[in-house]
XYZ file of C-alpha atoms in Angstrom:
656
model
C 100.327 88.210 58.682
C 98.811 90.847 60.599
C 98.100 93.952 58.498
C 97.961 96.868 61.191
C 100.949 97.981 63.306
C 100.321 97.865 67.106
C 101.117 100.703 69.339
C 104.248 100.472 71.621
C 102.021 100.094 74.526
C 100.319 97.127 73.423
C 103.738 95.589 72.052
C 105.124 96.143 75.532
C 102.299 95.238 77.965
C 99.181 94.209 75.949
C 97.139 97.037 76.335
C 96.679 100.571 75.315
C 96.523 101.996 79.049
C 99.799 103.302 79.850
C 100.993 103.719 83.420
C 101.358 107.239 85.066
C 104.661 108.616 84.752
C 106.749 108.776 87.818
C 108.893 111.162 89.271
C 111.905 111.325 91.727
C 112.380 113.791 94.284
C 114.965 114.790 96.348
C 115.625 115.974 99.913
C 119.654 116.335 100.784
C 120.985 113.036 100.017
C 117.506 111.273 100.268
C 115.741 110.381 96.938
C 112.398 108.898 96.569
C 110.155 108.054 93.629
C 106.580 109.465 93.583
C 104.436 106.860 91.628
C 100.350 107.350 91.730
C 100.015 108.315 95.326
C 102.856 106.128 96.340
C 106.702 106.424 97.605
C 108.907 103.564 96.104
C 112.797 103.192 96.470
C 113.396 105.572 99.264
C 117.456 106.141 99.190
C 120.243 107.463 100.735
C 122.501 108.126 98.381
C 122.825 104.472 96.469
C 121.551 102.772 99.372
C 117.634 101.597 99.214
C 116.515 102.407 102.603
C 112.617 101.192 102.136
C 111.067 99.659 98.960
C 108.068 101.381 99.459
C 105.262 103.381 101.265
C 101.990 103.427 100.585
C 98.246 104.099 101.551
C 96.222 101.168 100.185
C 92.625 100.170 100.343
C 91.584 96.763 99.689
C 88.120 95.014 99.332
C 86.669 91.855 101.059
C 88.695 89.622 98.535
C 92.180 91.215 99.293
C 91.669 92.865 96.008
C 93.513 96.491 96.021
C 91.324 99.409 94.731
C 92.896 101.829 92.273
C 92.775 105.104 93.765
C 91.480 108.184 91.990
C 93.887 110.881 92.654
C 93.112 114.703 92.495
C 94.103 118.026 93.348
C 97.770 116.835 93.313
C 100.412 119.334 94.306
C 104.395 118.657 94.084
C 106.886 121.170 95.138
C 110.628 120.357 94.930
C 112.798 123.032 96.796
C 116.195 123.086 97.569
C 115.787 122.075 101.080
C 113.319 119.036 100.491
C 109.985 118.323 98.899
C 106.003 118.479 99.785
C 103.237 116.517 98.090
C 99.786 116.993 98.832
C 96.787 115.102 97.078
C 93.125 113.652 97.628
C 92.028 110.378 96.771
C 89.135 108.138 96.534
C 88.275 104.800 96.179
C 84.835 102.965 95.273
C 82.490 100.253 93.683
C 79.320 99.967 93.023
C 78.424 99.121 96.745
C 81.081 101.290 99.014
C 83.266 104.332 98.884
C 86.065 106.042 100.773
C 88.161 109.127 100.327
C 91.244 110.425 101.957
C 93.728 113.325 101.982
C 97.491 112.520 101.768
C 100.587 114.839 102.550
C 104.276 113.509 101.833
C 107.320 115.871 103.241
C 111.074 114.988 102.577
C 113.777 116.725 104.414
C 117.498 115.960 104.622
C 117.149 113.127 107.279
C 113.704 112.208 106.922
C 110.399 111.195 105.137
C 106.724 111.561 106.543
C 103.512 110.321 104.861
C 100.217 111.382 106.640
C 96.733 110.456 105.651
C 93.356 111.240 107.056
C 90.333 108.852 105.613
C 86.925 109.299 105.929
C 84.530 106.477 104.638
C 81.398 107.780 102.206
C 79.407 104.648 103.241
C 79.820 102.172 105.453
C 82.820 100.334 103.865
C 83.973 96.747 104.097
C 87.438 96.234 103.896
C 90.131 93.489 104.667
C 92.878 96.049 104.909
C 92.677 100.102 104.918
C 95.967 101.848 105.631
C 99.634 102.259 105.433
C 101.796 99.442 104.371
C 105.516 99.808 104.825
C 108.003 97.721 102.585
C 111.523 96.798 103.523
C 113.673 95.552 100.658
C 115.606 92.357 100.552
C 118.941 93.228 100.073
C 121.227 93.893 102.953
C 118.155 93.210 105.214
C 117.175 89.588 105.024
C 118.020 87.668 108.062
C 119.721 91.072 109.529
C 118.962 92.566 112.818
C 115.987 95.294 113.694
C 114.959 97.008 116.642
C 111.365 96.859 117.923
C 109.432 99.144 119.644
C 105.951 97.603 120.317
C 102.664 99.401 120.904
C 102.829 98.966 124.593
C 106.562 100.687 124.553
C 108.799 97.772 124.954
C 111.802 97.493 123.087
C 113.495 94.422 121.959
C 115.757 93.286 119.326
C 114.828 90.805 116.375
C 115.863 89.557 113.112
C 114.074 89.889 109.620
C 113.574 86.651 108.726
C 116.356 84.504 106.405
C 114.093 81.499 105.528
C 110.544 82.527 104.867
C 108.587 82.840 107.821
C 105.158 81.004 107.390
C 103.489 83.337 110.251
C 104.072 86.936 111.165
C 107.517 87.299 112.520
C 106.687 90.365 114.449
C 103.400 91.987 116.105
C 102.244 95.139 117.516
C 104.704 97.258 116.020
C 104.936 101.001 116.669
C 108.615 101.512 115.406
C 111.217 99.332 113.557
C 114.875 100.270 113.153
C 117.359 98.645 110.944
C 120.791 99.555 109.609
C 120.743 100.281 105.803
C 124.521 100.261 105.888
C 126.945 100.150 108.030
C 127.042 103.569 109.859
C 123.572 104.673 108.590
C 120.258 103.485 110.505
C 116.557 103.948 109.502
C 113.802 104.311 111.981
C 110.083 103.661 110.901
C 107.653 105.361 112.993
C 103.960 104.154 112.461
C 101.280 105.871 113.993
C 97.207 105.971 114.253
C 96.961 102.307 115.035
C 98.937 98.952 115.806
C 100.859 97.261 112.984
C 102.348 93.998 112.224
C 104.884 92.374 109.741
C 104.654 89.675 107.439
C 107.095 88.004 105.240
C 106.239 89.409 101.970
C 108.173 87.045 100.437
C 105.900 83.914 100.849
C 103.757 85.622 97.898
C 106.468 86.131 95.758
C 106.729 90.031 96.533
C 110.432 91.257 96.834
C 109.986 92.786 100.658
C 109.049 92.577 104.078
C 105.557 94.195 104.718
C 104.272 95.807 107.676
C 101.112 96.610 107.623
C 98.117 98.412 109.545
C 95.962 96.367 111.574
C 96.454 92.563 112.572
C 95.584 89.301 110.930
C 94.738 87.790 114.172
C 91.691 90.139 114.411
C 88.415 89.256 112.723
C 88.297 90.504 108.667
C 86.584 91.683 106.769
C 86.152 94.680 109.020
C 83.798 97.343 108.352
C 84.928 101.245 108.500
C 81.939 103.297 109.694
C 80.341 105.769 107.315
C 81.717 109.268 108.235
C 83.722 108.437 111.104
C 87.373 109.760 109.977
C 90.565 108.317 111.295
C 94.286 109.501 110.758
C 97.423 107.474 110.369
C 101.068 108.318 109.520
C 104.460 106.770 108.507
C 107.968 108.474 109.338
C 111.189 107.182 108.355
C 114.194 109.093 109.746
C 117.808 108.443 108.943
C 120.836 108.853 111.554
C 124.422 108.443 110.865
C 126.050 108.062 107.477
C 127.633 105.301 105.517
C 131.339 104.342 106.541
C 133.988 105.883 104.363
C 134.714 103.178 101.734
C 130.975 102.115 102.002
C 129.851 104.237 98.990
C 128.190 102.177 96.392
C 129.108 103.372 92.900
C 127.143 102.681 89.896
C 129.412 102.726 86.755
C 126.424 102.590 84.378
C 127.500 99.508 82.607
C 125.964 96.313 83.348
C 127.976 93.136 82.660
C 126.905 89.722 82.400
C 129.891 87.060 83.140
C 129.851 83.610 82.068
C 131.511 80.910 84.063
C 131.821 77.104 84.111
C 129.172 74.446 83.759
C 127.281 73.900 86.962
C 124.240 71.639 86.595
C 121.334 71.443 84.690
C 118.409 73.106 83.067
C 115.006 72.011 84.761
C 112.535 70.316 82.508
C 110.268 72.735 81.052
C 106.871 72.507 79.977
C 103.237 74.190 79.924
C 100.083 73.664 81.285
C 96.470 72.875 79.761
C 93.681 73.910 82.373
C 90.798 71.605 82.207
C 88.662 74.725 80.468
C 91.076 74.913 77.992
C 91.482 71.221 76.888
C 89.277 71.579 73.669
C 90.729 74.696 72.794
C 94.364 73.532 73.105
C 93.718 70.491 71.212
C 92.658 72.749 68.297
C 96.159 74.369 68.464
C 98.024 71.287 69.342
C 100.408 71.874 66.332
C 101.912 74.823 67.855
C 102.410 72.874 71.134
C 103.928 70.060 69.525
C 106.313 72.598 67.650
C 107.552 73.847 70.946
C 108.623 70.625 72.153
C 107.497 71.071 75.811
C 109.208 68.267 77.976
C 106.169 67.796 79.805
C 102.276 69.255 79.943
C 100.386 69.562 82.943
C 96.784 68.622 82.644
C 93.855 69.119 85.313
C 90.613 67.566 86.429
C 88.564 69.108 89.010
C 86.421 66.650 91.048
C 84.050 69.696 91.572
C 83.114 70.370 87.967
C 81.411 68.257 84.992
C 82.955 66.973 82.119
C 85.817 65.474 83.218
C 85.768 62.029 80.918
C 85.522 64.733 78.095
C 88.548 66.544 78.903
C 90.543 63.334 79.776
C 89.956 62.303 76.145
C 90.908 65.718 74.953
C 94.251 65.489 77.272
C 95.195 62.065 75.844
C 94.743 63.259 72.548
C 97.122 66.234 73.165
C 99.539 63.800 74.583
C 99.885 62.010 71.881
C 100.193 64.655 69.502
C 102.697 66.319 71.709
C 104.874 63.078 72.570
C 105.263 64.768 75.915
C 105.218 63.635 79.679
C 101.684 64.206 81.034
C 101.192 65.245 84.572
C 97.425 65.501 85.592
C 96.752 67.377 88.622
C 93.603 65.899 90.577
C 91.251 68.031 92.552
C 89.516 66.059 95.184
C 86.382 67.918 96.635
C 86.887 66.827 99.819
C 83.126 65.685 100.671
C 83.944 61.840 100.906
C 87.017 59.926 101.734
C 89.902 60.087 99.507
C 89.897 56.556 98.438
C 86.265 56.725 97.497
C 86.822 60.263 95.432
C 89.770 58.992 93.883
C 88.307 56.063 92.301
C 85.464 58.423 90.907
C 88.175 60.485 89.233
C 90.236 57.490 88.163
C 86.977 56.319 86.311
C 86.554 59.426 84.701
C 90.029 59.405 83.297
C 89.657 55.995 82.249
C 86.457 56.545 80.572
C 88.423 59.300 78.535
C 91.133 56.773 77.557
C 93.820 59.129 79.367
C 97.052 57.270 80.552
C 98.843 59.715 82.814
C 102.852 59.833 83.367
C 102.196 61.326 86.729
C 99.474 62.451 88.869
C 99.645 65.473 91.524
C 97.164 65.235 94.139
C 95.345 67.782 96.163
C 91.871 68.396 97.753
C 89.270 71.624 97.567
C 90.109 73.058 100.799
C 93.875 73.290 100.039
C 93.060 75.621 97.261
C 92.459 78.381 99.929
C 94.635 80.024 102.389
C 94.520 79.526 105.955
C 96.380 81.568 108.893
C 99.148 79.091 110.325
C 97.785 77.107 113.253
C 94.161 77.974 112.623
C 91.592 75.380 112.067
C 90.555 74.139 108.545
C 87.426 72.615 107.191
C 87.607 68.825 107.285
C 89.217 67.303 104.179
C 91.871 64.129 103.441
C 95.330 64.301 104.804
C 98.474 64.426 102.554
C 98.808 60.717 103.494
C 95.192 60.078 102.668
C 95.456 61.519 99.247
C 98.846 59.794 98.567
C 97.544 56.382 99.657
C 94.391 56.844 97.312
C 96.418 58.196 94.577
C 98.848 55.404 94.221
C 95.690 52.677 94.482
C 93.977 54.426 91.427
C 97.078 55.014 89.447
C 99.697 52.302 90.239
C 103.150 52.296 88.966
C 103.267 55.902 88.469
C 105.131 59.007 90.235
C 102.459 60.717 92.595
C 103.195 64.110 93.571
C 101.770 66.462 96.393
C 102.135 69.912 97.848
C 99.908 72.922 96.452
C 98.454 73.830 93.157
C 98.389 77.546 94.561
C 101.239 79.597 95.964
C 104.354 78.890 98.030
C 102.401 80.584 101.065
C 100.207 77.934 101.225
C 103.126 75.306 101.039
C 104.940 77.119 103.839
C 101.804 76.909 105.867
C 100.752 73.455 105.345
C 104.216 71.685 104.808
C 104.135 68.245 103.392
C 105.679 65.482 105.394
C 109.097 63.869 103.866
C 108.544 60.708 102.043
C 105.228 60.780 101.359
C 105.099 61.748 97.861
C 107.420 61.129 95.058
C 107.912 65.019 94.064
C 106.629 67.961 95.261
C 105.145 71.123 93.529
C 103.716 74.623 94.010
C 103.102 77.873 91.727
C 104.001 81.587 91.763
C 101.891 84.495 90.869
C 103.583 88.029 90.860
C 100.188 89.906 91.179
C 98.808 89.051 94.565
C 99.473 92.137 96.408
C 100.762 94.798 93.766
C 100.263 94.605 89.788
C 102.019 97.707 88.457
C 104.931 96.984 86.077
C 107.791 97.807 88.489
C 106.252 95.671 91.489
C 105.830 92.704 89.036
C 109.179 92.672 87.639
C 110.681 93.159 91.111
C 109.093 89.722 92.177
C 111.875 87.888 90.710
C 113.847 89.324 93.442
C 111.998 86.819 95.763
C 112.748 83.688 93.682
C 115.993 82.663 95.476
C 114.115 83.091 98.987
C 111.103 80.872 97.765
C 113.296 78.104 96.536
C 115.721 77.918 99.310
C 112.839 77.825 101.785
C 110.551 75.362 99.751
C 113.985 72.993 99.642
C 114.299 73.420 103.213
C 110.685 72.119 103.482
C 110.957 69.283 101.077
C 114.468 68.077 101.529
C 115.850 66.115 98.745
C 112.542 65.164 96.771
C 112.303 66.385 93.186
C 110.895 70.204 93.293
C 108.640 71.236 90.689
C 107.480 74.788 89.871
C 104.187 75.879 88.195
C 102.109 76.363 86.348
C 102.912 79.870 86.820
C 102.351 83.231 84.944
C 101.625 86.706 85.314
C 97.916 86.207 85.566
C 96.121 84.732 88.371
C 95.455 81.047 88.096
C 93.195 81.007 91.356
C 92.748 83.356 94.134
C 93.583 81.333 97.522
C 92.444 84.569 99.635
C 89.133 85.661 98.297
C 85.964 84.209 96.811
C 87.428 84.684 93.118
C 89.874 86.058 91.152
C 89.385 89.721 90.227
C 87.558 90.597 86.839
C 89.789 92.820 84.519
C 87.354 94.030 82.096
C 88.983 97.117 80.983
C 92.668 95.173 80.208
C 94.272 97.321 83.103
C 96.589 96.109 85.767
C 94.706 94.536 88.574
C 95.692 92.258 91.852
C 94.695 88.921 91.484
C 93.271 88.964 88.139
C 92.709 85.987 85.730
C 93.296 88.192 82.848
C 96.688 90.279 82.751
C 97.388 92.088 79.286
C 101.041 91.853 79.963
C 100.713 88.050 79.052
C 100.309 89.051 75.750
C 103.371 91.402 75.461
C 107.376 91.400 75.394
C 106.492 92.144 79.177
C 105.784 88.267 79.846
C 108.629 86.991 77.658
C 111.019 89.124 79.950
C 109.622 87.950 83.295
C 109.606 84.489 82.078
C 113.405 84.324 81.407
C 113.823 85.845 84.757
C 111.594 82.851 86.292
C 113.597 80.236 84.208
C 116.887 81.805 85.123
C 116.029 81.679 88.743
C 114.702 78.333 88.660
C 117.636 76.792 86.803
C 120.344 78.550 89.158
C 118.211 76.775 92.422
C 118.475 73.426 90.725
C 114.803 72.947 90.157
C 113.934 69.709 88.522
C 110.926 71.034 86.516
C 109.295 74.469 85.461
C 105.799 74.814 84.041
C 104.977 77.994 82.396
C 101.422 79.416 82.068
C 99.075 77.666 79.741
C 99.161 76.881 75.999
C 95.977 78.729 75.752
C 93.390 80.915 77.602
C 94.330 83.925 79.604
C 97.282 82.486 80.932
C 98.176 81.179 77.700
C 101.268 81.232 75.062
C 99.168 80.684 72.219
C 96.465 83.366 70.918
C 92.903 82.216 70.966
C 89.756 84.457 70.747
C 88.320 84.689 74.128
C 85.694 86.411 75.904
C 87.803 89.095 77.068
C 89.174 91.705 74.899
C 92.655 91.218 73.742
C 94.132 94.411 72.106
C 95.278 94.178 68.370
C 95.327 90.569 68.513
C 91.350 90.668 68.174
C 91.711 92.579 64.717
C 94.505 90.698 63.076
C 95.341 87.275 62.078
C 98.214 86.956 64.735
C 98.427 83.564 66.786
C 101.071 83.698 69.016
C 102.203 85.850 72.264
C 105.739 86.763 72.696
C 106.249 84.339 75.569
C 105.713 81.417 72.992
C 108.826 81.826 71.725
C 110.331 81.582 75.110
C 108.464 78.329 75.605
C 109.598 76.995 72.043
C 113.261 78.028 72.338
C 114.113 76.702 75.896
C 111.579 73.526 76.268
C 113.838 71.569 73.555
C 116.980 72.662 76.015
C 115.232 70.953 79.133
C 118.023 68.938 80.930
C 120.825 70.608 79.119
C 124.082 71.312 81.123
C 123.744 74.957 82.639
C 126.794 77.511 82.259
C 126.986 79.773 85.338
C 126.297 83.669 84.801
C 126.313 86.489 86.927
C 124.742 89.659 86.212
C 126.182 92.809 87.512
C 122.555 94.138 88.105
C 119.927 91.140 88.382
C 117.284 93.371 88.444
C 117.973 95.206 85.217
C 119.116 92.166 83.138
C 118.333 88.518 83.403
C 120.664 85.961 81.924
C 120.368 82.109 81.438
C 123.284 79.786 79.638
C 123.488 76.547 78.706
C 125.204 73.871 76.294
C 123.487 72.029 73.700
C 125.493 69.826 71.543
C 128.472 71.557 70.369
C 126.723 75.054 70.939
C 126.834 77.247 73.692
C 123.383 79.412 74.199
C 122.939 82.426 76.347
C 119.620 84.185 76.692
C 119.502 87.713 77.980
C 116.242 89.260 79.093
C 115.995 93.099 79.585
C 113.732 93.474 82.600
C 113.154 97.216 82.324
C 111.223 99.655 79.975
C 114.614 101.515 79.168
C 116.916 100.659 76.351
C 119.877 99.103 78.160
C 123.480 98.189 76.904
C 124.957 94.896 78.220
C 128.809 93.917 77.957
C 129.334 90.066 77.997
C 132.435 88.938 79.721
C 133.583 85.227 78.753
C 131.881 84.986 75.393
C 134.312 84.350 73.074
C 133.941 83.852 69.281
C 131.798 84.750 66.661
C 127.989 83.175 66.442
C 124.637 84.817 65.905
C 122.151 86.779 67.776
C 118.250 86.338 67.599
C 116.027 89.058 68.899
C 112.408 89.425 70.208
C 111.841 93.341 70.360
C 109.554 95.823 69.337
C 110.998 95.749 65.757
C 109.683 92.493 65.041
C 106.968 92.144 67.287
C 104.639 91.489 64.328
C 106.432 89.046 62.705
C 106.910 86.990 66.166
C 103.039 87.217 66.399
C 102.314 85.184 63.162
C 105.476 83.101 62.450
C 106.091 79.899 65.106
C 109.627 79.962 63.634
C 110.504 83.672 63.814
C 112.900 83.534 66.730
C 115.148 80.866 65.187
C 114.879 82.165 61.825
C 115.738 85.762 62.567
C 119.669 86.212 63.178
C 122.558 88.348 62.850
C 126.141 87.773 63.574
C 128.012 88.765 66.719
C 131.757 89.427 67.387
C 134.072 88.461 70.153
C 132.919 89.774 73.703
C 129.957 91.940 72.214
C 128.457 94.711 73.719
C 124.615 94.176 73.248
C 122.040 96.904 73.550
C 118.465 95.611 74.444
C 115.206 97.900 73.870
C 112.512 97.504 76.312
C 111.752 94.300 77.564
C 113.621 92.930 74.643
C 114.847 89.299 74.755
C 117.990 88.043 72.734
C 119.035 84.892 72.417
C 123.135 84.008 71.362
C 124.485 81.147 70.122
C 128.040 80.152 69.349
C 130.135 77.060 68.597
C 131.920 76.078 71.987
C 135.538 74.734 72.443
C 135.850 70.906 72.763
């Protein structure tokens, strides 16, 4: 048992670094949240107008700098608000500084910035981004005024667009609610829109400059530039169209609807030996499958294959092998080489997913790609090298890449892709909000792949790979960074709650398989000593991250009969229910940092409740059976209060 108590920050998010506090500002019926230099959740009453406005600085690998803010002044008056601040971004090679002002009045919010590079500054994008929310916006009309002055009517995409839906933007006007419209004016450069849902962001993003132009580009030292965003509201919601919040969140249980996906865990090639050393913990979680990977660009394939086979035998799990072809010779020749390594290691996979190295990187739609084998070439080669087993295709990276290079139907036995919530933003609120994009991703992927079995993952909060730059982002300070291989929240309650949200959305969409992160390593569910610091864990004899108990609690229920659940506020409470033998099981996750009370509707009869919370975190970190062994009774139709990122599992015997 660990002999020291971790801090609340470590329990929640795996790091002692706490995010800056936010502040809600008001101007008439307009409210906006000021958060570390950005504006979030611009609302008119209860209606969300914009998800956010931010002035961002990115490097040549698409990583976003964390701005250092100084001289911050916030003035809230009866008539509105005004914020001013200075900011700077730098690394060992380059720097840029800028000043910002944000003003809110009864019918408008204006955000202005003046920037000046302190050195020649190489960037993929520097300037404003505007985020439109999904609710009441997806698939709806938008009036566009282009940079040349032409006005036209368009729509926010319903199915996720692989390319930019709107170019050369000066302003966008959309209906927030019947009777209320918002116009967003963008000045200082040209702007274009991308469907941010591609990358799991819960928004449409309009950003400065164009991806059709060369990037990275250089901002010249000492050459200042101005940009501004002004959102203006007109009209007011029609009478009877005013959203009201009762303050009570309900989760209602309905009828059986489909099945839970098969739930498993991944084992990266670099973690094969490490995972084998902890295989008893993996086996105890009873994963429906394990996904292992052999990269043809690396060495040690046969040794990794040997470890994978040993893990397979000890876990008795279905083993899917991901194979990455170097794409330097024919698919047939490279696959035969890979098969020889697999056979030398004694590995007998139950299924194979094949890809090639170039498909690990992102390319704009309709742009030339380096030479590489086609989907058809890879499928044929895999079937010849591994006869009699299922062959899968798709992308080992994110939905974006599948959307931009769709798999032809009928070529593979199943299709897979992954998701990652820290591609564009890494703060806690944005990461949890990515769950809102999942229904769109799943519906869009299903449109691409048809009726083929749909596999998701391996997916976790840390970045598995960076398709958009040369490498993943280093994270030596255990902070929150975009596209980082190491993310401290993987070690906290935060990741457990996020994974419940992921599984709940996948189950509702009818996915066939979901793979969580990895057994060990930066994306892992089991603690092992690494080259990176892991707050509290490194100084205690703990061995498990909270997300381990999600895998152990839900993997044995793979394929169980799902029970429909409806959360009245899915952005705050995620819910997943199913029938197991003669027992009904309900999992709840608080997706926020605030204690929340949930009223259950349709949960009749007495039963038991298991919790994963701040109070029992230390026990959960050292006891593999913690979640199922710690329980208390529940009453019919209970109201349950969940602390920050707390997980609750309820069970009761269902009526025959």
